[in-house]
Structure formats: C-alpha cells, structure tokens
Coordinates of C-alpha atoms in Angstrom, one line a residue:
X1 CA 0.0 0.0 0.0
X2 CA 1.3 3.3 -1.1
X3 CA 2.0 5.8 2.0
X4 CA 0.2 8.9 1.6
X5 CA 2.9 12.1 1.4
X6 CA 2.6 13.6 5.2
X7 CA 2.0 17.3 3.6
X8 CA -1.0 15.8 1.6
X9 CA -1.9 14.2 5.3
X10 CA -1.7 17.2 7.2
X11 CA -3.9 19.0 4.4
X12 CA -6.3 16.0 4.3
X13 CA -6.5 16.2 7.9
X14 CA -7.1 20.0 8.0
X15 CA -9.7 19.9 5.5
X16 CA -11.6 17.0 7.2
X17 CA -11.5 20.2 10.8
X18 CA -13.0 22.8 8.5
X19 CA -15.7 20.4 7.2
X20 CA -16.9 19.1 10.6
X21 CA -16.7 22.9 11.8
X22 CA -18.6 24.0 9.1
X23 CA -21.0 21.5 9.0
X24 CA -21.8 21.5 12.7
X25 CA -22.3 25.2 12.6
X26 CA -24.2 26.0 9.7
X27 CA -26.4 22.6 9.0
X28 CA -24.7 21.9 5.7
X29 CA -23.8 18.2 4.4
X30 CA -21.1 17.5 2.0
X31 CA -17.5 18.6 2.2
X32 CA -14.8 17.0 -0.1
X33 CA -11.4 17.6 -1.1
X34 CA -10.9 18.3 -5.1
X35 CA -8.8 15.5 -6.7
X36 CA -7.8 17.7 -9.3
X37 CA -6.9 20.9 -7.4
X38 CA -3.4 21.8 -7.8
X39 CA -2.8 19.6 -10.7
X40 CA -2.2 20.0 -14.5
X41 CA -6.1 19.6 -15.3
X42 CA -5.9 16.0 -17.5
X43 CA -7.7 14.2 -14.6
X44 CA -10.9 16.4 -15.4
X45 CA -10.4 15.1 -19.1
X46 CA -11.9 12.4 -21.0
X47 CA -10.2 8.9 -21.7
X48 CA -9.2 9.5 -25.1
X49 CA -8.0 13.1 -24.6
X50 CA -6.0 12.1 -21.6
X51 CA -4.2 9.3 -23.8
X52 CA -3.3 11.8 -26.7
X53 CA -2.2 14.3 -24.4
X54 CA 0.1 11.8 -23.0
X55 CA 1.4 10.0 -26.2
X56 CA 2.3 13.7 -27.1
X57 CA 4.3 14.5 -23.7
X58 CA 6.2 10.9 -24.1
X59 CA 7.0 11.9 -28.2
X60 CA 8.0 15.4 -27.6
X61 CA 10.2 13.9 -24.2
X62 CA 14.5 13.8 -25.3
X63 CA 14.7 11.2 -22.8
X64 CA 13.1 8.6 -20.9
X65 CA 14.0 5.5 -18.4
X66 CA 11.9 2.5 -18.8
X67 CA 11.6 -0.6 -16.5
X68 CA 9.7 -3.4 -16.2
X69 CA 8.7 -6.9 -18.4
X70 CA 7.2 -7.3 -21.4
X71 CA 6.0 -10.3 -22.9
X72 CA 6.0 -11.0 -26.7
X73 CA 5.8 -14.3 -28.4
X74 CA 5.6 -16.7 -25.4
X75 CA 8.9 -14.9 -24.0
X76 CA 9.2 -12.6 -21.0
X77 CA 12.1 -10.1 -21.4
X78 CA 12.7 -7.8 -18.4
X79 CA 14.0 -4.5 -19.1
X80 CA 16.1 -1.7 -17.8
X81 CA 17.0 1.1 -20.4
X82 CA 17.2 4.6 -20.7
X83 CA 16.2 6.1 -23.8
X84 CA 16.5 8.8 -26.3
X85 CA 16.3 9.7 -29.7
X86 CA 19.7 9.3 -30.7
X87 CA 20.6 6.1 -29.1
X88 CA 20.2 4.1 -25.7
X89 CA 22.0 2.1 -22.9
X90 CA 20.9 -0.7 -20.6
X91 CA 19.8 -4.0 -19.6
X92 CA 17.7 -7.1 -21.1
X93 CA 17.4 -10.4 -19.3
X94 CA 15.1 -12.9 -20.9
X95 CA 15.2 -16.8 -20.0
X96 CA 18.0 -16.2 -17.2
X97 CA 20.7 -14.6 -19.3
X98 CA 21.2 -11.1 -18.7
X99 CA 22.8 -8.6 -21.9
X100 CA 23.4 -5.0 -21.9
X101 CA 22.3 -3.3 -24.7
X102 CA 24.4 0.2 -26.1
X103 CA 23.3 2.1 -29.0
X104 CA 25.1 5.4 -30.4
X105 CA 23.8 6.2 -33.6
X106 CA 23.5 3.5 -35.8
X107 CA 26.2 1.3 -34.1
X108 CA 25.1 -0.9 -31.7
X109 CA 26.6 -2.9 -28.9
X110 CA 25.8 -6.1 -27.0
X111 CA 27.6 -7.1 -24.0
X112 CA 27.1 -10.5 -22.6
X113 CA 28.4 -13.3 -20.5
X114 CA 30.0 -16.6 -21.4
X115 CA 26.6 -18.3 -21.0
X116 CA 24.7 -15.8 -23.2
X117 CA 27.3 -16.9 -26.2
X118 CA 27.7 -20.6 -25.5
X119 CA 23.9 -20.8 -25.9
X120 CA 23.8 -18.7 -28.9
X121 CA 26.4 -20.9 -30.1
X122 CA 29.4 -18.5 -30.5
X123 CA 30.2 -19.8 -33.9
X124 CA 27.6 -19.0 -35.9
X125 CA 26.1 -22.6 -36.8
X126 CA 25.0 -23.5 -33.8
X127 CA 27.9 -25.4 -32.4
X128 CA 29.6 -23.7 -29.5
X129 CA 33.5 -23.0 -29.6
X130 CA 35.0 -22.4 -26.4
X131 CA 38.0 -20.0 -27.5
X132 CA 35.1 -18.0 -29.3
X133 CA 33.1 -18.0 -26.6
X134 CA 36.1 -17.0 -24.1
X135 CA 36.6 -14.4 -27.0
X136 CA 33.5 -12.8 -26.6
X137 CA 32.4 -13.2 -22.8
X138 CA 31.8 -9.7 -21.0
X139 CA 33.1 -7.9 -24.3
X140 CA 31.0 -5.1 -26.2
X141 CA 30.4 -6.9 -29.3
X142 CA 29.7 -4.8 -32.8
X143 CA 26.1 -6.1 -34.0
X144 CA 26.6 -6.2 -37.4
X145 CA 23.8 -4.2 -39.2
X146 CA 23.3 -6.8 -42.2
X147 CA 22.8 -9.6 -39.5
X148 CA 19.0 -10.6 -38.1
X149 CA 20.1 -9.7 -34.6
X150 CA 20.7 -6.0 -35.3
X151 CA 16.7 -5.5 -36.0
X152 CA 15.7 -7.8 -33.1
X153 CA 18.1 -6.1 -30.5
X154 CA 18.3 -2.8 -31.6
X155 CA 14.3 -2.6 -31.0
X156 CA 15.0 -2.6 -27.6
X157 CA 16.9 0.6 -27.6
X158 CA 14.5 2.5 -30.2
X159 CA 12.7 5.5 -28.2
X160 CA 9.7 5.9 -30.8
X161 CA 9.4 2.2 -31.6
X162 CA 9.3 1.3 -27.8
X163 CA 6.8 3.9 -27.1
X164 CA 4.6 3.4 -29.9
X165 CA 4.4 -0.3 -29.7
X166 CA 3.5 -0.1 -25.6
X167 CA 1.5 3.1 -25.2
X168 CA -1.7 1.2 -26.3
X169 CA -4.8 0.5 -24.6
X170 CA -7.0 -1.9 -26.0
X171 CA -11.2 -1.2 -26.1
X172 CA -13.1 1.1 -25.1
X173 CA -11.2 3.7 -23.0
X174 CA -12.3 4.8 -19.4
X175 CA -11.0 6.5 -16.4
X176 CA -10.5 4.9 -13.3
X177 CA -10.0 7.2 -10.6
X178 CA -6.9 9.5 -9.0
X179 CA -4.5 7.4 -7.4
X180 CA -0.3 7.8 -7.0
X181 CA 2.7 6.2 -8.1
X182 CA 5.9 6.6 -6.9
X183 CA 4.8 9.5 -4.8
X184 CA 3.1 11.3 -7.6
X185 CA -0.8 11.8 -8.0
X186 CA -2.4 10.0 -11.1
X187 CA -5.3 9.4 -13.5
X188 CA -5.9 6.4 -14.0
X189 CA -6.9 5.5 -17.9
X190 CA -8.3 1.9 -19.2
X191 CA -9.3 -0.2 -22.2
X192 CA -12.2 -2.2 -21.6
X193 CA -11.6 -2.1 -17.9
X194 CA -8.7 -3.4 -17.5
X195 CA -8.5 -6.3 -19.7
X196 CA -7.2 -3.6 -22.4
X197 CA -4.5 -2.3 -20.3
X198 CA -4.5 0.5 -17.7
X199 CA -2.1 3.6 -18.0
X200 CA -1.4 6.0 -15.2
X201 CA -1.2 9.4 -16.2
X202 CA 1.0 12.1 -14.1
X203 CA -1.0 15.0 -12.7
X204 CA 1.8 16.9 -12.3
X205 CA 3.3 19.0 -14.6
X206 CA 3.6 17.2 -17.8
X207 CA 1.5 14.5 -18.2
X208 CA 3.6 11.9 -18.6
X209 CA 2.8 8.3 -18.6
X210 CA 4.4 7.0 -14.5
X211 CA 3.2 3.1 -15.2
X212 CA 1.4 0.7 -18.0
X213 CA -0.2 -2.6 -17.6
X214 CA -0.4 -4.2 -20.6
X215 CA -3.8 -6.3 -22.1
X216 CA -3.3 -9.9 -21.7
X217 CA -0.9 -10.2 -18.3
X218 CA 1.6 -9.0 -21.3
X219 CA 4.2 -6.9 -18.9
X220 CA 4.1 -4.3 -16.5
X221 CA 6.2 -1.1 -17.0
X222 CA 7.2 2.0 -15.3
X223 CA 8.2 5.3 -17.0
X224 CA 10.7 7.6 -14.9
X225 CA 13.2 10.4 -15.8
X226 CA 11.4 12.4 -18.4
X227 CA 13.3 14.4 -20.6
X228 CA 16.5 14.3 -18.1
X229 CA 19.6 13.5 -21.0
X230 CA 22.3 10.8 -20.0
X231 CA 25.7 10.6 -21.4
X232 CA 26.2 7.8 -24.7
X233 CA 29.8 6.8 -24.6
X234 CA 31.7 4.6 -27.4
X235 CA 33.0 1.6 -25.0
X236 CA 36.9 1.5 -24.7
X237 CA 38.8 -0.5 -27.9
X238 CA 40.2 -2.8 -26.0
X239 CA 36.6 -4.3 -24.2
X240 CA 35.3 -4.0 -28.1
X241 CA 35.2 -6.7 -30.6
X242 CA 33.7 -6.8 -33.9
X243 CA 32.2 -9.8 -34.9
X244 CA 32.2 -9.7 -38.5
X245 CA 28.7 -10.0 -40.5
X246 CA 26.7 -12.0 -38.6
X247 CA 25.9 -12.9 -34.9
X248 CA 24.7 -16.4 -33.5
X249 CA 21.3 -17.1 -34.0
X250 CA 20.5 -16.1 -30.4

C-alpha cells in the first residue's frame, strides 16, 4: 500500500476540521477535497483526450527510463533502459541470461556473458566453440547491421518504436479514478476495464505516462526520468570486438 505524502496528510486532515466545523455550525452536508486541485487539469479530461495528451508529452520527451517486463511471443524479457532519440544504454534479461544493450547512432553494442554466447552458439552454426566464446564473454560486441540480430536487438533501444508499440490500450477507453505512483498523483486511464490495459497518467506537470499494464498479463512497465539526457559513450577498444557479419542465432 502506497503511503500517503505527510504534507498531503496534514492538508487532508485539515480539511476534514474545517468540514466538521462547518458543517456543525451551519447545518450543511457535504464537504470533499478536489482531486484535481493543484494539478495539470488532464484528470478532469476524458479517456481519449488524456491518452493523446500523454502519447504527445512521451514523443516530444529527449529522454526517458523504462523498466519493467514485457511479454511478446511466449517470452518474458525484463528491461532496464534509458532512452533517447539518438541512441540508448541498458539491460535485457530474458530466460535467465542477462545482456546489456548500447546504441550510439546506428552502431550498436551487445555485451554479454559466457553463457549468453555458448547458448547462442558463438560460432555462428550452432555449435559452441570455447575460444570463441572466451573471446567474446563480457566484451562489447559490434552487432553487425546486415545480421537478423541488429533489428531484433536494436528494437529494444528505439525510443519511438518502444513507445509506440507499448502506449496502447485496447477497447473502449475509461477513467479509473486518482490514485499515486511513486509519490506522484495519477489518472488512471483503461481499455475495456482493464483487460485492455490500464495507464497512469501524471498530474503533475507534464502529463507523462508513470506506469502501464499491458492487455493480456503481457508486462508491467514504469516510466521515470522524463526528458532528463544521459551521457552515450563509445565503450573502450580494448573491451570491443567486432564480430564480422553475422551474430549467432541467439
């Protein structure tokens, strides 16, 4: 259960005095606190305007951090990555192996253990060569652009494509109520309610998207550091490698 912020205690608790003041002197019933007082005005808003005005916050954002698992194809990858437009850097773990993932640009990097490559099959036709793998383990490896592996990986560090692929409700869309994540006050937006997916929508300042349950039990994801910029570096020569033109099937 989320703890309730003691300045918004204090005011709650306040408020509730004046009421039964007020009430007990003058006869009058009915004294509530405004959800959307102090807040950016989306909560007031309906369903499908709240969702546009958040897609739009999220694509005109230079950076964001996403966390969580997603589900796709029968396979749960869990993510860690911060994002932005001109490349990415982080984590994917999926079926026990963990891989960091660094984009600059069009060149992209994947960084992985011994187990990750011997699985993979380090040479290429799935058969596993140990100097290969020993070659390759905990190195930033050059994903070739021609190989299969560049599209599948390098859709983990696309801003846009991320974005646009995840911030989608399914069905009819609804609101479901003020609520908080992480500390912050939310709307809470759904498709067919719930089994579409439920979004939570900041109410303060920009109304970013703070946490998205996918349709289906496909993934849960949070959304932090909005538009705050991270630094891309190229990794050092020496922990590089360049694998040629094509990566194990992995």
């Amino acid at each position: 259960m989320t703890a309730i912020p003691q300045g918004r205690a204090r005011r709650a608790a306040l408020l509730s005095a004046v009421c039964a003041l007020v009430v007990s002197g003058t006869g009058l019933t009915g004294c509530s606190e405004d959800p959307d007082e102090g807040t950016n005005g989306v909560g007031k808003l309906p369903a499908a305007e709240i969702q546009r005005k958040t897609r739009t916050a999220a694509d005109s954002a230079d950076a964001v951090r996403l966390s969580g698992s997603v589900v796709t194809s029968g396979r749960t990858y869990k993510l860690d990555m911060q994002l932005k437009a001109d490349g990415a850097t982080g984590s994917v773990t999926s079926q026990g192996a963990t891989f960091q993932l660094l984009r600059i640009g069009e060149r992209l990097y994947l960084k992985a253990g011994a187990g990750f490559w011997s699985d993979a099959g380090a040479t290429g036709d799935g058969k596993t060569d140990a100097a290969a793998v020993d070659k390759l383990d905990g190195k930033f490896v050059k994903v070739p652009q021609g190989d299969p592996s560049y599209k599948k990986f390098s859709g983990f560090t696309e801003k846009g494509v991320l974005l646009d692929g995840l911030l989608t409700l399914h069905g009819t869309l609804a609101t479901d109520g003020h609520h908080e994540q992480a500390g912050t006050r939310v709307i809470r937006i759904t498709g067919d309610k719930g089994s579409g997916g439920t979004l939570d929508v900041s109410l303060e300042g920009t109304p970013y998207p703070l946490r998205l349950a996918r349709a289906g039990g496909a993934g849960t994801l949070t959304f932090s550091s909005w538009g705050k910029d991270f630094a891309l570096k190229e990794p050092p020569k020496g922990e590089t490698v360049d694998y040629g033109k094509q990566l194990p099937t992995s």
